[in-house]
XYZ file of C-alpha atoms in Angstrom:
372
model
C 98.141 124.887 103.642
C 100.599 122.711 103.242
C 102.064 119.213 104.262
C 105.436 119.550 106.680
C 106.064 115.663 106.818
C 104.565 112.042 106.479
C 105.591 109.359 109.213
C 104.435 106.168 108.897
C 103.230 104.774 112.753
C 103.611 100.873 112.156
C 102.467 97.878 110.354
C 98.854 96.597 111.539
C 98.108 99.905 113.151
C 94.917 101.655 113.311
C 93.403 104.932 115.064
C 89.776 105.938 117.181
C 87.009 105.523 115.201
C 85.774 109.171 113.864
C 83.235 110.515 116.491
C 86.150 109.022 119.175
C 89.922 110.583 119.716
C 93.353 109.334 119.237
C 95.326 112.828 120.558
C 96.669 113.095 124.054
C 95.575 116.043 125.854
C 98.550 117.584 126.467
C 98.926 118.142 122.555
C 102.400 115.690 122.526
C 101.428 112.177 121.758
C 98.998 110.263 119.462
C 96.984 106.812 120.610
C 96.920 103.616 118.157
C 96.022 99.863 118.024
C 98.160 97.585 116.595
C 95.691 94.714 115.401
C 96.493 91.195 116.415
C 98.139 88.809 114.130
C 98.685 85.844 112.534
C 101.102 84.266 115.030
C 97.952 85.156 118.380
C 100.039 88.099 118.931
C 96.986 90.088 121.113
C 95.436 93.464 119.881
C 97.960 96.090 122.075
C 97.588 100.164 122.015
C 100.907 102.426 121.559
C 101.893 106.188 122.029
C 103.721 107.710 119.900
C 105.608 111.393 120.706
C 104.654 113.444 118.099
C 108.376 115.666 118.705
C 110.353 112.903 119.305
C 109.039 110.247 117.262
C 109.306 107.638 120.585
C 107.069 104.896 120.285
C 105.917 102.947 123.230
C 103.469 100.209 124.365
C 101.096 101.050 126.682
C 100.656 98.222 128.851
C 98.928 94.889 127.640
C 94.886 94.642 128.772
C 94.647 91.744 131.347
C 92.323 89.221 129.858
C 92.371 85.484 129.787
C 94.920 83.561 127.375
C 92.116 82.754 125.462
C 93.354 82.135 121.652
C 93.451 85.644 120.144
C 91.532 85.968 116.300
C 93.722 87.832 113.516
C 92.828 90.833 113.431
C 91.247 91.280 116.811
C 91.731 95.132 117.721
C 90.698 97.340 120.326
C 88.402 99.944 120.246
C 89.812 102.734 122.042
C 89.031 107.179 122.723
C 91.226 109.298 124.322
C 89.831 111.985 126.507
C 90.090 115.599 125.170
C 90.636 117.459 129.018
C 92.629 114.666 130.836
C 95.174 112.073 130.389
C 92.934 108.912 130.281
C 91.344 106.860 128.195
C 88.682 104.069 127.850
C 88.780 100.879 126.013
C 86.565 97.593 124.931
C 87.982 94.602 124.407
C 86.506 91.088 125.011
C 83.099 92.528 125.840
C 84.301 94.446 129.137
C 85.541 98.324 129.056
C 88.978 99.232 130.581
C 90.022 102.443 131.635
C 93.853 103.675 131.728
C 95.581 106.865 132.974
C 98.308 108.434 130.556
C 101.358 108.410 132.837
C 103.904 105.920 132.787
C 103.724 102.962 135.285
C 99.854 103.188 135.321
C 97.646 100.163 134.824
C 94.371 99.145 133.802
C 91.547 99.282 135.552
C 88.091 97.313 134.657
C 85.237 99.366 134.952
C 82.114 97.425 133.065
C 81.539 93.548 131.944
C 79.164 92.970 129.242
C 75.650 91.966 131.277
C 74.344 88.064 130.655
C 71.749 88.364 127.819
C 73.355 91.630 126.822
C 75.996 92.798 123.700
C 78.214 95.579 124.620
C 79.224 97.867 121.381
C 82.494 97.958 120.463
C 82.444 101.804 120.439
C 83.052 103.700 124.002
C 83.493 107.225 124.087
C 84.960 109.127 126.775
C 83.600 112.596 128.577
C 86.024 115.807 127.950
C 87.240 115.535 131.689
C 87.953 112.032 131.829
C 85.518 110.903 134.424
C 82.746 109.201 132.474
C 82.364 106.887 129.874
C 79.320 105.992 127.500
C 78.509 102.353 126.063
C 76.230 101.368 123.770
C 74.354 97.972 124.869
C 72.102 96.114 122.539
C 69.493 92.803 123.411
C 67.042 90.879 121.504
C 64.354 93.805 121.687
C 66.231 96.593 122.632
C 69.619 99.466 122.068
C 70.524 101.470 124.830
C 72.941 103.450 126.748
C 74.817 103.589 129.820
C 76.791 106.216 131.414
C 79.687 104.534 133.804
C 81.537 106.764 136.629
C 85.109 106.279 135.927
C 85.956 106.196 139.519
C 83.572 104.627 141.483
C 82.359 102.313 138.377
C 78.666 102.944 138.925
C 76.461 103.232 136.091
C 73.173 104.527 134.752
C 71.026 104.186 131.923
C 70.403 106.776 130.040
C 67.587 106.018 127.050
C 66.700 102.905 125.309
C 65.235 102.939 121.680
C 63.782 99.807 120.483
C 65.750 100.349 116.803
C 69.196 100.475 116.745
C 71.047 103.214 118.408
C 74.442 103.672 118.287
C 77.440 105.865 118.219
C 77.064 107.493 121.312
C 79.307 110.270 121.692
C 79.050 113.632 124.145
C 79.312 116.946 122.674
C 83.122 118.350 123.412
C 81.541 121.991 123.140
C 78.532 120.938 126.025
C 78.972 117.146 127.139
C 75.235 117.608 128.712
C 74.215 116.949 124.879
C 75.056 113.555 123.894
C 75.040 112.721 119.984
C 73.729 109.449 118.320
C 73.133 107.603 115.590
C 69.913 105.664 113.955
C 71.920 102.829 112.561
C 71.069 100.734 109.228
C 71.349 101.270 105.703
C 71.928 104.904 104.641
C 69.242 105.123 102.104
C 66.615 103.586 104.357
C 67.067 105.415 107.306
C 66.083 109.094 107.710
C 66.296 110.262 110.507
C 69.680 109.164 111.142
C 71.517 111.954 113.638
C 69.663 112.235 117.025
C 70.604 113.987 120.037
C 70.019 113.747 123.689
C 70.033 116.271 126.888
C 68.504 115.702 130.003
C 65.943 118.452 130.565
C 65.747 119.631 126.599
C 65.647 115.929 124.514
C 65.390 113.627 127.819
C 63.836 111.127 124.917
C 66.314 112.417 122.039
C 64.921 114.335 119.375
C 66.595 113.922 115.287
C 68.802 117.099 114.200
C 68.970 116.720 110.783
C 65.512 116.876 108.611
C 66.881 114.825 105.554
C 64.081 115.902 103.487
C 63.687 119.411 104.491
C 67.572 120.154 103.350
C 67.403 117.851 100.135
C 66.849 119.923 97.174
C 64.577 117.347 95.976
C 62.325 116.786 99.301
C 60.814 113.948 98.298
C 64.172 112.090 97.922
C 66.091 112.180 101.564
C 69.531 112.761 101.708
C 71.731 109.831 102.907
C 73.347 111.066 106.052
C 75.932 109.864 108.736
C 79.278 109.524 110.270
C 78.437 112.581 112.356
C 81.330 113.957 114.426
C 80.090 116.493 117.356
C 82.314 119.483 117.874
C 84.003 122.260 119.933
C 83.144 125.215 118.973
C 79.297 124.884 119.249
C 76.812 122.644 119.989
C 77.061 121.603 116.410
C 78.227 118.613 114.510
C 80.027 117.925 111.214
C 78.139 115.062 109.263
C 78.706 113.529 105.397
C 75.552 113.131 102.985
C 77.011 110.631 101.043
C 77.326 109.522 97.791
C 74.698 107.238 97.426
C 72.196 109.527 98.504
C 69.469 109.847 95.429
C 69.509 113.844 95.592
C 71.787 116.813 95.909
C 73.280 118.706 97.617
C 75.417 115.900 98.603
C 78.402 117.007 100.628
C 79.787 118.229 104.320
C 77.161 119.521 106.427
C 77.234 121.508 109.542
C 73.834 120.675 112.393
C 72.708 121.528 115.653
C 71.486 120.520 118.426
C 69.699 123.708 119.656
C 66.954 123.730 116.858
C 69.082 125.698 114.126
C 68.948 124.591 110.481
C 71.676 122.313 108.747
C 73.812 124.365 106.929
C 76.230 123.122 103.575
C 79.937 123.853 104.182
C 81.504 121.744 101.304
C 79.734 120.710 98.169
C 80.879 117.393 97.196
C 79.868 114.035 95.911
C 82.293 111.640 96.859
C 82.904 112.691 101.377
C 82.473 109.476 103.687
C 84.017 110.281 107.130
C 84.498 113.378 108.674
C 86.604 115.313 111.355
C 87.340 118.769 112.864
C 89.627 120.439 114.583
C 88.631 122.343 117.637
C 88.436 126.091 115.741
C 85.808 124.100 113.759
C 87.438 126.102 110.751
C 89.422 122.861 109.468
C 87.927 119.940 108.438
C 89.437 116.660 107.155
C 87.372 113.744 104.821
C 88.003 110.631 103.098
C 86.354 109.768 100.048
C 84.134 106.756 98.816
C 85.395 108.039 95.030
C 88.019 109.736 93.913
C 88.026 113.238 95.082
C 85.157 115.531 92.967
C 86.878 119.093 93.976
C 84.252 120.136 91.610
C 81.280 117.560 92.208
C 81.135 114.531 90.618
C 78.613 114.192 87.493
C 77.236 111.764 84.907
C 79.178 108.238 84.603
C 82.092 109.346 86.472
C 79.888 109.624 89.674
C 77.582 106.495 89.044
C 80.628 104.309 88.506
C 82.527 105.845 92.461
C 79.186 104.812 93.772
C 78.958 101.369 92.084
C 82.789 100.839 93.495
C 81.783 102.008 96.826
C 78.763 100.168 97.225
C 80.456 96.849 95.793
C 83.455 97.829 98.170
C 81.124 98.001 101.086
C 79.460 94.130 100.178
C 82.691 92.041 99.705
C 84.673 94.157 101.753
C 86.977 94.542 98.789
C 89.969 97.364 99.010
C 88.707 100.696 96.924
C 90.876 103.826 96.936
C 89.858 106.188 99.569
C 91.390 109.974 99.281
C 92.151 112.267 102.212
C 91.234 116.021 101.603
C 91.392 119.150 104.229
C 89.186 121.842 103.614
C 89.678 125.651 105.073
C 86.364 126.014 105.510
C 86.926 130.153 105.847
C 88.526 130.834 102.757
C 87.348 127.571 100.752
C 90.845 126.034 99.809
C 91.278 122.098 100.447
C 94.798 120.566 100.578
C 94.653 116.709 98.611
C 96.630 114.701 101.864
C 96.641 111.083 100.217
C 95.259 108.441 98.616
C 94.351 105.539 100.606
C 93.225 101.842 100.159
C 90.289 101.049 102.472
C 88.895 97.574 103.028
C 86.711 96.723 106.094
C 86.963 97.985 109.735
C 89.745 98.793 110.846
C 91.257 99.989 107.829
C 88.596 102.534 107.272
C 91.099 105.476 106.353
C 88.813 107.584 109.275
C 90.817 110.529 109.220
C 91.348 113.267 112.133
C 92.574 115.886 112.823
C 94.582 117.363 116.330
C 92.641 119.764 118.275
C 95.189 122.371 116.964
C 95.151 121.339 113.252
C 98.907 120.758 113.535
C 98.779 117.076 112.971
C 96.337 114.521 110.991
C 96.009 110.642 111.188
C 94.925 108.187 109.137
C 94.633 104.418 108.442
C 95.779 102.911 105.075
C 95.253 99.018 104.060
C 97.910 99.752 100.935
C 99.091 95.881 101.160
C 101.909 94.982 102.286
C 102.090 97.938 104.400
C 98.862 98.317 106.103
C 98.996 100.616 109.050
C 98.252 104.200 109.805
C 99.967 107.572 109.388
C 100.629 110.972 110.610
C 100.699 114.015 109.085
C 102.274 117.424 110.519
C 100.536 120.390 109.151
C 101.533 124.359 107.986
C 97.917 125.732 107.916
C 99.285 129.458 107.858
C-alpha cells in the first residue's frame, strides 16, 4: 500500500459525514462543502475531477438572504448508483442531479413544532431520501420520494434516534443510531427492515462481546456496507474494557466479529470490497494497542477535546484487513464539526478524503491510492 499523491481541495472545505458519501457514481469526481465565512459568504458545495483536478461550484441553494452565520455548512450525501444527491440546509432538504446546468429542487420543509436533523442520507439508486425528525417527546424517521416528494414515516422511538442510513449491500435494512454519551448508552447500533425489525432490533450486544461483560464496550460511528448486510463500527477509547478496536456486525443475527485491535479508532469507513478500511484516531495511533499512561493520557485529551471543542491531533490509518498491514495516511488537527477528520474511502479504494482544521489551512484533502 502506498500513497500516489496528496492534493489539497480548498480552504474551509469539508466532506459527508461518515455513514453518508462524498464520491460521484461514475468513479470521476468527489463532493465538498466549503463552510461559510466571515465576510456572509453562504455555505456552497463543489466537484472536484479527480483526473483533471477541475474544480467547480455546483450551483448556490436558493434560500432567503437571510444573514449567513460563520461557519454555516451544508450537510450533504451523494448517491452510490446515480448521479444525485440530497442536501439540508436551513431546515428544508434539497435534492440536485449531477449534470451540468441542473438545479435544485426542494423536496421537504422542516414541519411547525418539528427539528429536522442535519444528517440526510440518500438510497443507492437515487430515488429516496431518509431524515431524521426530532420533537419535544419524540425521534423519528421519514422516508421522502425523490420525485414525487411524498413521504412516510417509518418508526419513532421516544429516545433519541439518529443517523439513519440504508444498507448499500440491501437498502430494505436501514441502520441507526441510539444517540447520547458513549459510556451510557448500550445498545447503541440498531437496525430496521420492514417485515424482519419493523420496530428495529440492536445489532451489537456491548456486553456479550466485552471481555469483561459486566463493563459494556463504548460503541458507535457505525458505517453500513457493501459487501454484506454488515457494518463497520469503532469501540472507542473511552470504553472501560477491551477489546477496544474496529468491529465488523450484522444485521441478520450473526455475532460481532474484531477486525482491528486498537485503542485509539474514532470514525470509520470502507470501501465497497469491504477488505479496506480507513480510521481516524482520538490518540495517536496504538499500531500495537495503547497501554498504561500513554493510553489514559489520549483519552484524557480526547475527552477534554470533545468538552471545549479544543483542536487534538487526529491520525488517519488504512488497514488491509486480509493480510493485516495498515498504511499511516496523516496526521490531522480536529476541532468540532465540521472539521472532524471523518475519513473515507472511494468505492474502489483508489482515492481517500479527509478534513483537517491544521490552522491557517483548514480544509480537506484527497488522497490517490496504490493498494497493489
Amino acid at each position: 500500500m502506498k500513497i500516489l499523491s496528496r492534493s489539497f481541495l480548498g480552504k474551509s472545505t469539508s466532506i459527508a459525514y461518515p455513514h453518508g458519501n462524498s464520491f460521484t457514481a461514475d468513479g470521476e469526481s468527489v463532493v465538498v462543502c466549503r463552510t461559510a465565512d466571515e465576510s456572509g459568504r453562504p455555505p456552497q458545495l463543489l466537484i472536484r475531477n479527480l483526473q483533471t483536478s477541475e474544480i467547480r461550484a455546483l450551483p448556490p441553494i436558493p434560500t432567503d438572504a437571510a444573514a449567513v452565520q460563520p461557519n454555516t455548512t451544508i450537510c450533504f450525501d451523494v448517491a452510490h448508483a446515480a448521479p444525485r444527491l440530497v442536501a439540508t440546509y436551513r431546515a428544508d432538504l434539497w435534492t440536485l442531479h449531477l449534470r451540468r446546468g441542473a438545479t435544485w429542487r426542494h423536496v421537504f420543509a422542516q414541519p411547525e413544532g418539528v427539528k429536522i436533523q442535519d444528517l440526510p442520507a440518500i438510497s443507492p439508486d437515487g430515488r429516496r431520501c431518509l431524515i431524521g425528525l426530532d420533537d419535544a417527546s419524540s425521534h423519528g424517521v421519514v422516508e421522502v420520494d425523490l420525485e414525487s416528494t411524498q413521504t412516510r414515516t417509518l418508526f419513532v422511538k421516544k429516545w433519541h434516534a439518529n443517523h439513519f442510513h440504508y444498507s448499500p449491500h440491501d437498502p430494505s435494512w436501514i441502520g441507526f443510531a441510539h444517540e447520547g454519551p458513549a459510556e451510557q448508552i448500550t445498545d447503541r447500533c440498531w437496525v430496521w427492515h420492514p417485515t424482519h425489525a419493523p420496530e428495529g432490533r440492536v445489532v451489537f450486544n456491548q456486553f456479550k462481546v466485552s471481555d469483561d461483560p459486566a463493563k459494556p464496550l463504548a460503541v458507535g460511528h457505525e458505517r453500513w456496507t457493501f459487501h454484506d448486510v454488515s457494518a463497520y463500527v469503532v469501540a472507542y477509547a473511552v470504553s472501560p474494557s477491551t477489546k477496544r478496536g474496529l468491529y465488523e456486525m450484522f444485521a441478520d443475527g450473526r455475532e460481532p466479529r474484531l477486525l482491528r485491535e486498537t485503542n485509539t479508532a474514532w470514525h470509520c469507513n470502507v470501501d465497497a470490497s469491504g477488505r479496506f478500511a480507513v480510521i481516524d484516531t482520538s490518540a495517536a495511533w496504538d499500531a500495537v494497542p495503547a497501554r498504561g499512561p500513554e493510553f489514559e493520557n489520549g483519552v484524557a485529551r480526547h475527552r477534554q477535546a470533545d468538552r471545549e471543542k479544543l483542536p487534538n491531533l487526529s491520525d488517519i490509518v488504512l488497514f488491509d484487513l486480509r493480510t493485516g498491514e495498515h498504511l499511516c495516511v496523516a496526521r490531522a488537527t480536529r476541532t468540532k464539526h465540521p472539521f472532524h477528520p471523518h475519513p473515507a474511502l472511494s468505492a474502489d479504494a483508489r482515492w481517500l478524503v479527509f478534513s483537517d482544521a491544521t490552522p491557517g489551512n483548514t480544509g480537506s484533502w484527497l488522497i490517490e491510492l496504490d493498494l497493489s
